Short mmCIF file of C-alpha atoms and ligand atoms in Angstrom, two decimals:
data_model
loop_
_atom_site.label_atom_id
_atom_site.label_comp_id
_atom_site.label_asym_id
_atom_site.label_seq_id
_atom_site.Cartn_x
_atom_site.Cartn_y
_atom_site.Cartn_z
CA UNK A 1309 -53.46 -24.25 4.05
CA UNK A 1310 -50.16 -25.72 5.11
CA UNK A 1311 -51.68 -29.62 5.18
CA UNK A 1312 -48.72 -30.10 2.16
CA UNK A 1313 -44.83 -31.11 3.24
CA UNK A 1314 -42.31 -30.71 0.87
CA UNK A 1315 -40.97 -29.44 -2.04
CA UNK A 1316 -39.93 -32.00 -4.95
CA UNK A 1317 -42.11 -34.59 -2.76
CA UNK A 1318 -45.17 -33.07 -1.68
CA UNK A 1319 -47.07 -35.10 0.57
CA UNK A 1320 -50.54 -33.77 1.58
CA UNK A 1321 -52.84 -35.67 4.05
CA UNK A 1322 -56.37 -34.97 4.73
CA UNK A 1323 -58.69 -36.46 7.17
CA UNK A 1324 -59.57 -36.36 10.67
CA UNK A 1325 -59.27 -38.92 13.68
CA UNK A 1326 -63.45 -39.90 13.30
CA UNK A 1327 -64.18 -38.89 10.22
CA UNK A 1328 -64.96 -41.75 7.26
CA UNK A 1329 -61.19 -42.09 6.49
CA UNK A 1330 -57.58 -40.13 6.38
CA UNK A 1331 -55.83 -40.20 3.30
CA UNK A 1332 -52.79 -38.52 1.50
CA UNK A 1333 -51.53 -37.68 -2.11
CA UNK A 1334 -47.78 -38.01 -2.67
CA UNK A 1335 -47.02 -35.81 -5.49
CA UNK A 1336 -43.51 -35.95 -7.36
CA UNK A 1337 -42.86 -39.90 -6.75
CA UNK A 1338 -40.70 -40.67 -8.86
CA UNK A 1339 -41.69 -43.59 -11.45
CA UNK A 1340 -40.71 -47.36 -11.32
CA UNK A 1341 -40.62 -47.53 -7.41
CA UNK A 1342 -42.12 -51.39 -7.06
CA UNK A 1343 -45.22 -51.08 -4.18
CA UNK A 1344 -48.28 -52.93 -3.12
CA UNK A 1345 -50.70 -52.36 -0.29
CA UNK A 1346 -49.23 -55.28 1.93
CA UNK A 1347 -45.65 -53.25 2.40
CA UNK A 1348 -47.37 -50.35 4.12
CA UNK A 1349 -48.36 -52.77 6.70
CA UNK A 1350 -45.03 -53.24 8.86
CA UNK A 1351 -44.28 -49.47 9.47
CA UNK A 1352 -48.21 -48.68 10.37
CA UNK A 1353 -47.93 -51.38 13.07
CA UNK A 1354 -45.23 -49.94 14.71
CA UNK A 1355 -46.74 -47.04 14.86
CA UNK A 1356 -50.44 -48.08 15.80
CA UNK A 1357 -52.32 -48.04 18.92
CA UNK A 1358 -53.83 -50.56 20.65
CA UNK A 1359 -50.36 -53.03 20.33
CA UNK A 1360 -49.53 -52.78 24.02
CA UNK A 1361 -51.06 -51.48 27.06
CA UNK A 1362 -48.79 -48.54 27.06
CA UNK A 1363 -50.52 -46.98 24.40
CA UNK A 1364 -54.13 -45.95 23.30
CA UNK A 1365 -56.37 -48.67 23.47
CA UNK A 1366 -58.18 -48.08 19.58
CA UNK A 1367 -57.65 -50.65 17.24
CA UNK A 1368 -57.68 -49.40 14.12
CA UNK A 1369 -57.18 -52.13 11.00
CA UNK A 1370 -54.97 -49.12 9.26
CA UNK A 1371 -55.45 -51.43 5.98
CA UNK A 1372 -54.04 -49.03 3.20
CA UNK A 1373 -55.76 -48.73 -0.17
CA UNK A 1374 -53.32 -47.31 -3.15
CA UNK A 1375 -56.08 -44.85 -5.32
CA UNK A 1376 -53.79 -43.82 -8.08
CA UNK A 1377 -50.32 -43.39 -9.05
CA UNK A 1378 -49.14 -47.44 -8.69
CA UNK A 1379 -50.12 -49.54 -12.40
CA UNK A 1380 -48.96 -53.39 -12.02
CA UNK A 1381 -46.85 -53.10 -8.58
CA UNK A 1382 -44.64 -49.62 -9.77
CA UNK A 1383 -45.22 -45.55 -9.47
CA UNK A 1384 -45.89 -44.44 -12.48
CA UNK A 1385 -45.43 -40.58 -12.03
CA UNK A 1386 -48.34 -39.41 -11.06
CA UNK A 1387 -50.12 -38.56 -7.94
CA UNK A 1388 -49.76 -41.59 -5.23
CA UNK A 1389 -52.94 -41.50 -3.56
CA UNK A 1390 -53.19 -43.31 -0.03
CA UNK A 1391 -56.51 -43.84 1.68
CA UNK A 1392 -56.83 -45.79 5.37
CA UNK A 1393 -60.78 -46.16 6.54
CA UNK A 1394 -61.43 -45.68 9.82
CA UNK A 1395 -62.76 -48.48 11.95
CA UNK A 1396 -62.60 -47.82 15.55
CA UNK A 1397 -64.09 -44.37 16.07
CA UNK A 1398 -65.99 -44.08 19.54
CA UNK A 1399 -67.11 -40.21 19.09
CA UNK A 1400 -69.41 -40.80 22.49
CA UNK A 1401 -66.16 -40.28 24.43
CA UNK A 1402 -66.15 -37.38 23.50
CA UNK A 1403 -69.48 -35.57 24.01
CA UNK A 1404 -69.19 -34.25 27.52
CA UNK A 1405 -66.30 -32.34 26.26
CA UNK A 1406 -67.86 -31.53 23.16
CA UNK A 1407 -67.83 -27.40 23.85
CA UNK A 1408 -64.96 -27.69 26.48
CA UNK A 1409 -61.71 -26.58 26.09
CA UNK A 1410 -59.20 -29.23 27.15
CA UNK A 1411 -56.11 -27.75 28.89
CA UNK A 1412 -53.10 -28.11 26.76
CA UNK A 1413 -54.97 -29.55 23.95
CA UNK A 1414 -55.53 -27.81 20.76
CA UNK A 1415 -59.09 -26.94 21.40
CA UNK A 1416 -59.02 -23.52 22.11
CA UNK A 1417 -56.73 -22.63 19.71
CA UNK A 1418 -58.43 -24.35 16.80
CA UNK A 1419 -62.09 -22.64 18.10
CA UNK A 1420 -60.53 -19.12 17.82
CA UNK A 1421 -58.75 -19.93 14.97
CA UNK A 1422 -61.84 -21.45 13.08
CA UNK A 1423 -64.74 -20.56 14.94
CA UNK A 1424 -65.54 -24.14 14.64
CA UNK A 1425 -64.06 -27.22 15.09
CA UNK A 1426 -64.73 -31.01 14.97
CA UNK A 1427 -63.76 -32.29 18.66
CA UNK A 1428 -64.32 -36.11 17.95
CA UNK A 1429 -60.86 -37.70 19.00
CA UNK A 1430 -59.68 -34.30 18.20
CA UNK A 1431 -60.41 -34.18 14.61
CA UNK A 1432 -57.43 -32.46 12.36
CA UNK A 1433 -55.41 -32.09 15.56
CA UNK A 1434 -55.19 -36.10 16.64
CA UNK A 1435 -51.99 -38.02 16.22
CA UNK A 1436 -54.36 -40.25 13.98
CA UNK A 1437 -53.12 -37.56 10.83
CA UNK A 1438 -49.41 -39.28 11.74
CA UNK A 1439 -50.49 -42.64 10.10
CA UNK A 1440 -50.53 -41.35 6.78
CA UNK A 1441 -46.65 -39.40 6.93
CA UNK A 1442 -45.53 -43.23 8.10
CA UNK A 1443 -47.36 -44.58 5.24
CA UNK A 1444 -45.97 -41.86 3.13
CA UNK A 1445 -42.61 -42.69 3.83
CA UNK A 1446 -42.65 -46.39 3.20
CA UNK A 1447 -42.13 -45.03 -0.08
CA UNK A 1448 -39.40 -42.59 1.14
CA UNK A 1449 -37.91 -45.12 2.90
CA UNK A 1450 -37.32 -47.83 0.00
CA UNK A 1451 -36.50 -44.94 -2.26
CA UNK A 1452 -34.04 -44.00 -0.40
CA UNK A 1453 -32.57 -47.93 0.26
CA UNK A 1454 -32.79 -48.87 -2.94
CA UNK A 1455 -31.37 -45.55 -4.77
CA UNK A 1456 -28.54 -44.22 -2.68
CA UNK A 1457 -28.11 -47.11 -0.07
CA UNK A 1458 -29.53 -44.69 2.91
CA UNK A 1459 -31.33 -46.19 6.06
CA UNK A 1460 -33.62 -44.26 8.74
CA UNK A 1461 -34.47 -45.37 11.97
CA UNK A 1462 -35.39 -43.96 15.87
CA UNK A 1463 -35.29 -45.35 19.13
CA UNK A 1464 -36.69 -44.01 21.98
CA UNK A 1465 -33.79 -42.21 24.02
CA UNK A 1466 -35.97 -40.62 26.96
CA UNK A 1467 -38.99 -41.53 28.57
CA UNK A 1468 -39.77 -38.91 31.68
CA UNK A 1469 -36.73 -39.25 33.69
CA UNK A 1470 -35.65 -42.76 32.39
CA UNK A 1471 -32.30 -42.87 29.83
CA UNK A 1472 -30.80 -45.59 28.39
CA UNK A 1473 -27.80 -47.21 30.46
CA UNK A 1474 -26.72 -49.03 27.27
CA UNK A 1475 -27.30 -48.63 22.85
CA UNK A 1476 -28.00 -51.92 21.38
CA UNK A 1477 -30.14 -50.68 18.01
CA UNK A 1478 -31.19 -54.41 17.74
CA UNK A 1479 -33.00 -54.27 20.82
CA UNK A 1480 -34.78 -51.33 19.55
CA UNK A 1481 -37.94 -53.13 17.90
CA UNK A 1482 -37.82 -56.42 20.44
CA UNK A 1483 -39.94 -53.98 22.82
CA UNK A 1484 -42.70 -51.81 23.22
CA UNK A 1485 -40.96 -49.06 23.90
CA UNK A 1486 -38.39 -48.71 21.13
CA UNK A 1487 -36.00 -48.76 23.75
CA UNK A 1488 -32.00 -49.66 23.01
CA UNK A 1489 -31.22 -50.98 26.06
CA UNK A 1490 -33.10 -54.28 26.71
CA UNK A 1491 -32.32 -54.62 30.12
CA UNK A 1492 -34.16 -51.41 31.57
CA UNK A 1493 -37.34 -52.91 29.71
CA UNK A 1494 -38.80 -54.36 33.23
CA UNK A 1495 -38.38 -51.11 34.54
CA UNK A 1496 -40.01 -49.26 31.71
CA UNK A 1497 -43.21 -51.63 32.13
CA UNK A 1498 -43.09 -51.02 36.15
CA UNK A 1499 -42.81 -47.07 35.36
CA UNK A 1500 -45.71 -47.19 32.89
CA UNK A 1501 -47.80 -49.48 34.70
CA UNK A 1502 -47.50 -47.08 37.57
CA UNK A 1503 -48.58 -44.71 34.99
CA UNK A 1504 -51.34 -45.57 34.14
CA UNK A 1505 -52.46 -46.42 37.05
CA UNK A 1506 -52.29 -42.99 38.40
CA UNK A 1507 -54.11 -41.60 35.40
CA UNK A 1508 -51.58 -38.84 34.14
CA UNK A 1509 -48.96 -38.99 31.03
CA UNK A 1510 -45.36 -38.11 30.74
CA UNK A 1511 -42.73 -37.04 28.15
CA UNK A 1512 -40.43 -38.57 25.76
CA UNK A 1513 -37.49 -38.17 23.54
CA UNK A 1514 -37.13 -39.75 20.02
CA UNK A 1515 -33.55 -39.72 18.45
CA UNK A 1516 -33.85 -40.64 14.42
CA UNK A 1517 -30.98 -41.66 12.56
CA UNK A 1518 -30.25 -41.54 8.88
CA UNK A 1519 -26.92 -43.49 7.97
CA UNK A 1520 -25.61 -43.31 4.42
CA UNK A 1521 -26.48 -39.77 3.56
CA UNK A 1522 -24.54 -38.89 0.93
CA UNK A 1523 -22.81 -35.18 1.21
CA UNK A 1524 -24.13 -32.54 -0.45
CA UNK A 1525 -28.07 -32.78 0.45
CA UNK A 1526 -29.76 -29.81 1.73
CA UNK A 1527 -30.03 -26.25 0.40
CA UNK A 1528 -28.24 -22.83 2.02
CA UNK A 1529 -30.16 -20.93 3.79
CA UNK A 1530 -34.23 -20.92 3.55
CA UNK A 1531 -33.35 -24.53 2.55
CA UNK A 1532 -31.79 -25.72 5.28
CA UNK A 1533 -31.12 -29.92 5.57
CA UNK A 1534 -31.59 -29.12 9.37
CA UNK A 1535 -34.21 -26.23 8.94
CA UNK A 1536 -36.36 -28.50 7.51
CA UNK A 1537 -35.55 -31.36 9.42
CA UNK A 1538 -36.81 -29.12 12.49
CA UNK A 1539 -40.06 -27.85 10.82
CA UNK A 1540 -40.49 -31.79 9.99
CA UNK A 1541 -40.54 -32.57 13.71
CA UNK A 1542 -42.28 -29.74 15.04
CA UNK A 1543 -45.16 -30.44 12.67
CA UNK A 1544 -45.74 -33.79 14.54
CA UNK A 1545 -48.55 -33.54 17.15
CA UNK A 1546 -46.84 -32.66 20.55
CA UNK A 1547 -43.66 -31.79 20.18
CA UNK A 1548 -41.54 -29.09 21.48
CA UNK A 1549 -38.04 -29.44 20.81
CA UNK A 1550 -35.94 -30.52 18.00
CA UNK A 1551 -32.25 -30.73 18.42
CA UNK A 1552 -29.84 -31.54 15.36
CA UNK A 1553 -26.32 -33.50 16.65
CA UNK A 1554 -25.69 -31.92 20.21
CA UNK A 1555 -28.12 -29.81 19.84
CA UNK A 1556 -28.98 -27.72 23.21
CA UNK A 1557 -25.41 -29.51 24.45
CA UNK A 1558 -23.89 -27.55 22.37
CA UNK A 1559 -24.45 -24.32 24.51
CA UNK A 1560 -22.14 -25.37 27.37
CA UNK A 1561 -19.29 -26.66 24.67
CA UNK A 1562 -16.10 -25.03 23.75
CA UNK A 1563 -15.54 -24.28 19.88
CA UNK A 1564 -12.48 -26.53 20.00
CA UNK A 1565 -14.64 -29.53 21.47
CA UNK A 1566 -17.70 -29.15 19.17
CA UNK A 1567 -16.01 -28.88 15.56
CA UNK A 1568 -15.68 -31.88 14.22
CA UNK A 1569 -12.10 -32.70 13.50
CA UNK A 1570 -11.19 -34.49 9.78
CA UNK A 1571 -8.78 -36.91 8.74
CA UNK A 1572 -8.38 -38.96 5.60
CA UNK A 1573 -9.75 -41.84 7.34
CA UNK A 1574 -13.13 -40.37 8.12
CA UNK A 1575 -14.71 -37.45 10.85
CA UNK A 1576 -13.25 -38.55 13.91
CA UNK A 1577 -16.84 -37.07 15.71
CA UNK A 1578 -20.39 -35.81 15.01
CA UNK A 1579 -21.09 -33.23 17.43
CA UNK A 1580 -22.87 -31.25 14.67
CA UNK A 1581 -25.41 -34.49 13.74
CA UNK A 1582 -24.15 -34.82 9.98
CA UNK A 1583 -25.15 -31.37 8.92
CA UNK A 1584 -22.68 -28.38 8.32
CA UNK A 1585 -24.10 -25.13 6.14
CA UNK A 1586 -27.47 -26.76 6.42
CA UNK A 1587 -25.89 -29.48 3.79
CA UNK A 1588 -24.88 -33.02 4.75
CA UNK A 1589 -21.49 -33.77 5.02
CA UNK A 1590 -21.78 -37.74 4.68
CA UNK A 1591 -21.56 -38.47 8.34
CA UNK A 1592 -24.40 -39.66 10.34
CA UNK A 1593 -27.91 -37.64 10.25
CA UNK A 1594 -28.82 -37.44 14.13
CA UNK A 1595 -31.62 -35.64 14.98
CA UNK A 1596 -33.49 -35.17 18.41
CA UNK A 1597 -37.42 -34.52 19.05
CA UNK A 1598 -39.14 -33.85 22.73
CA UNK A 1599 -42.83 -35.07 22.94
CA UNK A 1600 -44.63 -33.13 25.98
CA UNK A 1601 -46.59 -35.06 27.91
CA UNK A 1602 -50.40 -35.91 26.24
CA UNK A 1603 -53.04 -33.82 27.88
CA UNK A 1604 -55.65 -35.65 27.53
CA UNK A 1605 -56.27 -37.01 31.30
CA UNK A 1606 -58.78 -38.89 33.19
CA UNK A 1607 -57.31 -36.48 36.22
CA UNK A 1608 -59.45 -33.50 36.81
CA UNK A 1609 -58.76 -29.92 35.72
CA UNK A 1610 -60.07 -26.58 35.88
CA UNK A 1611 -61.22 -25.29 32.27
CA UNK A 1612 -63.31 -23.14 30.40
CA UNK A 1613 -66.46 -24.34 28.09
CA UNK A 1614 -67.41 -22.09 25.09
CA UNK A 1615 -69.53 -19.78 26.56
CA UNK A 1616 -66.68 -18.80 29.24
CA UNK A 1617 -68.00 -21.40 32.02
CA UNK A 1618 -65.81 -22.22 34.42
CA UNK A 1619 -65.80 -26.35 34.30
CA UNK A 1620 -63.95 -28.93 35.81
CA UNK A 1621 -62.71 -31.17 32.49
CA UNK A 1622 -62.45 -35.05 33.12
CA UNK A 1623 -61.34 -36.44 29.43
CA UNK A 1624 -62.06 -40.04 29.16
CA UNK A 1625 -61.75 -42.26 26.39
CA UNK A 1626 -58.28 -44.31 24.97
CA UNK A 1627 -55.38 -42.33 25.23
CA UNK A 1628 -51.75 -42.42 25.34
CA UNK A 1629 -49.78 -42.04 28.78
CA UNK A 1630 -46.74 -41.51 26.84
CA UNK A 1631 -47.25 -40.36 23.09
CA UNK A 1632 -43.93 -40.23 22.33
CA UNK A 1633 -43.33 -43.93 22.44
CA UNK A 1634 -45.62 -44.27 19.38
CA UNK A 1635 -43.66 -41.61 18.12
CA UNK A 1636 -40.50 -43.65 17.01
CA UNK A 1637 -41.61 -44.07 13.98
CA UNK A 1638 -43.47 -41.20 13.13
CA UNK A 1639 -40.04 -39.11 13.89
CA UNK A 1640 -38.25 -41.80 11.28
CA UNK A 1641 -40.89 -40.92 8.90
CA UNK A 1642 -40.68 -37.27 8.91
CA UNK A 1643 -36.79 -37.78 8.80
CA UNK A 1644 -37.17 -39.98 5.23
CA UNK A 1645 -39.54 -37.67 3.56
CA UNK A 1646 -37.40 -34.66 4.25
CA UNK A 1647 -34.28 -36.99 3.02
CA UNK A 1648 -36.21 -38.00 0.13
CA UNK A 1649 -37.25 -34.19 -0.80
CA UNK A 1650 -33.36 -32.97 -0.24
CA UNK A 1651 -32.24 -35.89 -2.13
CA UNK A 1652 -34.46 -35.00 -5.71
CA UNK A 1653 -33.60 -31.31 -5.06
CA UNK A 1654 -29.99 -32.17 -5.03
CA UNK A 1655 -30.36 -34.42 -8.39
CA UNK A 1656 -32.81 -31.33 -9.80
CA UNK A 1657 -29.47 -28.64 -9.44
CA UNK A 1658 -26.27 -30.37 -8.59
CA UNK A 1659 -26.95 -33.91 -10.53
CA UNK A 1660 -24.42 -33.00 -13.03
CA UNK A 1661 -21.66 -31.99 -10.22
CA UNK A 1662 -20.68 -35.61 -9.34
CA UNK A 1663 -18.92 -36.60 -6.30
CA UNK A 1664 -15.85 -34.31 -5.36
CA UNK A 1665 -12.45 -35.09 -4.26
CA UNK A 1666 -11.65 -35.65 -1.39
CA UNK A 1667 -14.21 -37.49 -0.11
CA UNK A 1668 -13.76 -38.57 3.51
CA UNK A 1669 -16.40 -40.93 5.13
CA UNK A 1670 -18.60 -39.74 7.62
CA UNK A 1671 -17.99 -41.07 10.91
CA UNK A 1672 -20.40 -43.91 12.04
CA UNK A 1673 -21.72 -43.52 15.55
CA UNK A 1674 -22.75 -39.61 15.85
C1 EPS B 710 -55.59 -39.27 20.02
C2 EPS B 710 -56.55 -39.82 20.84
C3 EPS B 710 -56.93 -41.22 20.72
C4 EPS B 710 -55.84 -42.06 20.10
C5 EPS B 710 -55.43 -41.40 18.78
C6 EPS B 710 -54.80 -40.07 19.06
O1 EPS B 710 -58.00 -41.30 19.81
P1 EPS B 710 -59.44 -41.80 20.28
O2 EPS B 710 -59.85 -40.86 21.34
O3 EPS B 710 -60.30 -41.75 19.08
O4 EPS B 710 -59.22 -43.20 20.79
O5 EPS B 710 -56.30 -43.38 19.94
O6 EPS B 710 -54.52 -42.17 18.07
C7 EPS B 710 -54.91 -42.88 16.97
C8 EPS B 710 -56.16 -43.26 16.74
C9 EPS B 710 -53.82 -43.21 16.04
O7 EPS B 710 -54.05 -43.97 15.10
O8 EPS B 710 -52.70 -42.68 16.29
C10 EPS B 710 -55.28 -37.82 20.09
O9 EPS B 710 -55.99 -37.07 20.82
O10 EPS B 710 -54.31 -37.35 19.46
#
């Protein structure tokens, strides 16, 4: 029932945002990948509430225990199996809206869906399942180092009407807002505070970047490096747009500005985002991912209850005025599992191809 990502590297999670625990099984790790609980720690901090007061207020220990799969610090093959308890639950937030339908939420869909549904922190449908794709791909992520030399990371490169004036990736992690340009970060705090204060919640744009990609991953067709890429982001909890390279940008370009010319030294630009064919070509992976704004609000709105009611919904509790901030790393997860999937599916057909001549490195800012 679609709770499984992947192919080669199936990742399933399970759990919901106040039940006992959320977990996942990572099937198809390969063996002799060195991990202990402790290195799952770094990535699920970035990622966790309750770090800043731009975020949800929970505070959730998001200690990982390894089930199965890991014998004396290394994979061994066999199912990886993650479980995270959960700590800071406060279901009593949520029983005034218990049989309401909160606008732009997923209640209404999951009731006529299911004909039931668990509305405590939003059950199946809280960002809380997103802690287990980061923890997930801590595995990706040093698979992917370690074996071909790739790296993955995001920065924030919207937030409402705010853009970047300036890329510095090491700014990106020296502020809340995995924002690249560290002068705008007063502002950022000003706009948030302002926020918050007024009780509603605003959009965001994460851009992940995968650098070392070697050409040749991704599948034609149904198999799409990009096509996956996108179903990857849309799976995360509020977004609405995935762009690969230039994505929408593209629309208003001329043929002769978008392909990206090639010379022995290298691509001399990455309009397309390091995917031609739905393969990668060795340039930069660049992909794009719009968050809506969260719709959970203190602000009133008009609503309907389960038995048809009109009601005026007030949602209270600890929520996000800006989800995609949180989101950074979620979108650099999602971006390393698909890698890792594309990469063992390559290896699983082509291993025996080898590398190709010419080969023409990819060009390094996309
Ligand atoms: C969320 C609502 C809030 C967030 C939660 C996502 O949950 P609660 O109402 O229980 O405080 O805190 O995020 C997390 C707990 C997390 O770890 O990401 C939602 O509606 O999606």
């Amino acid at each position: 029932m679609s709770n499984t990502t992947g192919r080669l590297l199936r990742v399933t999670t399970f759990g919901e945002s106040h039940g006992p625990a959320i977990g996942c099984v990572i099937d198809g790790c390969p063996p002799g990948i060195a991990i202990a609980p402790e290195d799952f720690a770094h990535d699920l901090a970035r990622r966790a509430t309750g770090k800043s007061r731009h975020t949800s207020a929970r505070r959730e220990a998001d200690a990982v225990e390894i089930l199965s799969g890991v014998y004396e610090g290394v994979t061994t093959g066999t199912p990886v199996a993650l479980l995270i308890r959960n700590t800071d639950a406060r279901s009593k937030d949520y029983a005034n809206i218990a049989r309401q339908f909160r606008p732009g939420h997923a209640d209404y869909a999951y009731w006529q869906k299911y004909g039931v549904r668990d509305p405590r922190g939003g059950g199946r449908a809280s960002a809380r399942e997103t802690t287990m794709r980061v923890a997930a791909a801590v595995i990706a992520k040093k698979w992917l180092r370690e074996r071909h030399g790739v790296t993955v990371r995001a920065h924030l490169s919207r937030l409402g009407e705010l853009a970047p004036a300036a890329h510095d990736w090491s700014a990106v992690e020296d502020n809340p807002f995995f924002w690249p340009d560290p002068a705008q970060v007063p502002q950022l705090e000003a706009y948030m505070d302002a926020l918050r204060k007024s009780g509603d919640s605003v959009g965001a744009e994460v851009t992940a970047v995968a650098d070392g990609v070697p050409p040749g991953w991704g599948e034609p067709v149904y198999g799409k490096l990009d096509a996956e890429l996108a179903a990857a982001m849309m799976s995360i909890n509020a977004v609405k747009g995935v762009a690969i390279g230039d994505g929408f940008a593209s629309v208003a370009q001329k043929g002769s500005q978008h392909r990206d010319a090639m010379a022995p030294q290298g691509f001399l630009s990455n309009h397309a985002g390091g995917v031609l064919g739905g393969i990668s070509t060795g340039q930069q992976v660049v992909v794009s991912v719009a968050f809506k704004p969260t719709s959970s609000l203190r602000l009133p709105v008009e609503g309907l209850d389960a038995d048809g009611n009109e009601v005026e919904i007030v949602t209270t509790g600890r929520h996000d005025p800006c989800v995609g901030i949180r989101a950074t790393p979620i979108c650099e997860a999602m971006l390393a599992l698909v890698l890792m999937d594309q990469a063992l599916r390559h290896r699983a057909q082509c291993g025996d191809v080898g590398a190709v001549a010419p080969r023409i490195p990819g060009q390094a800012d996309g």
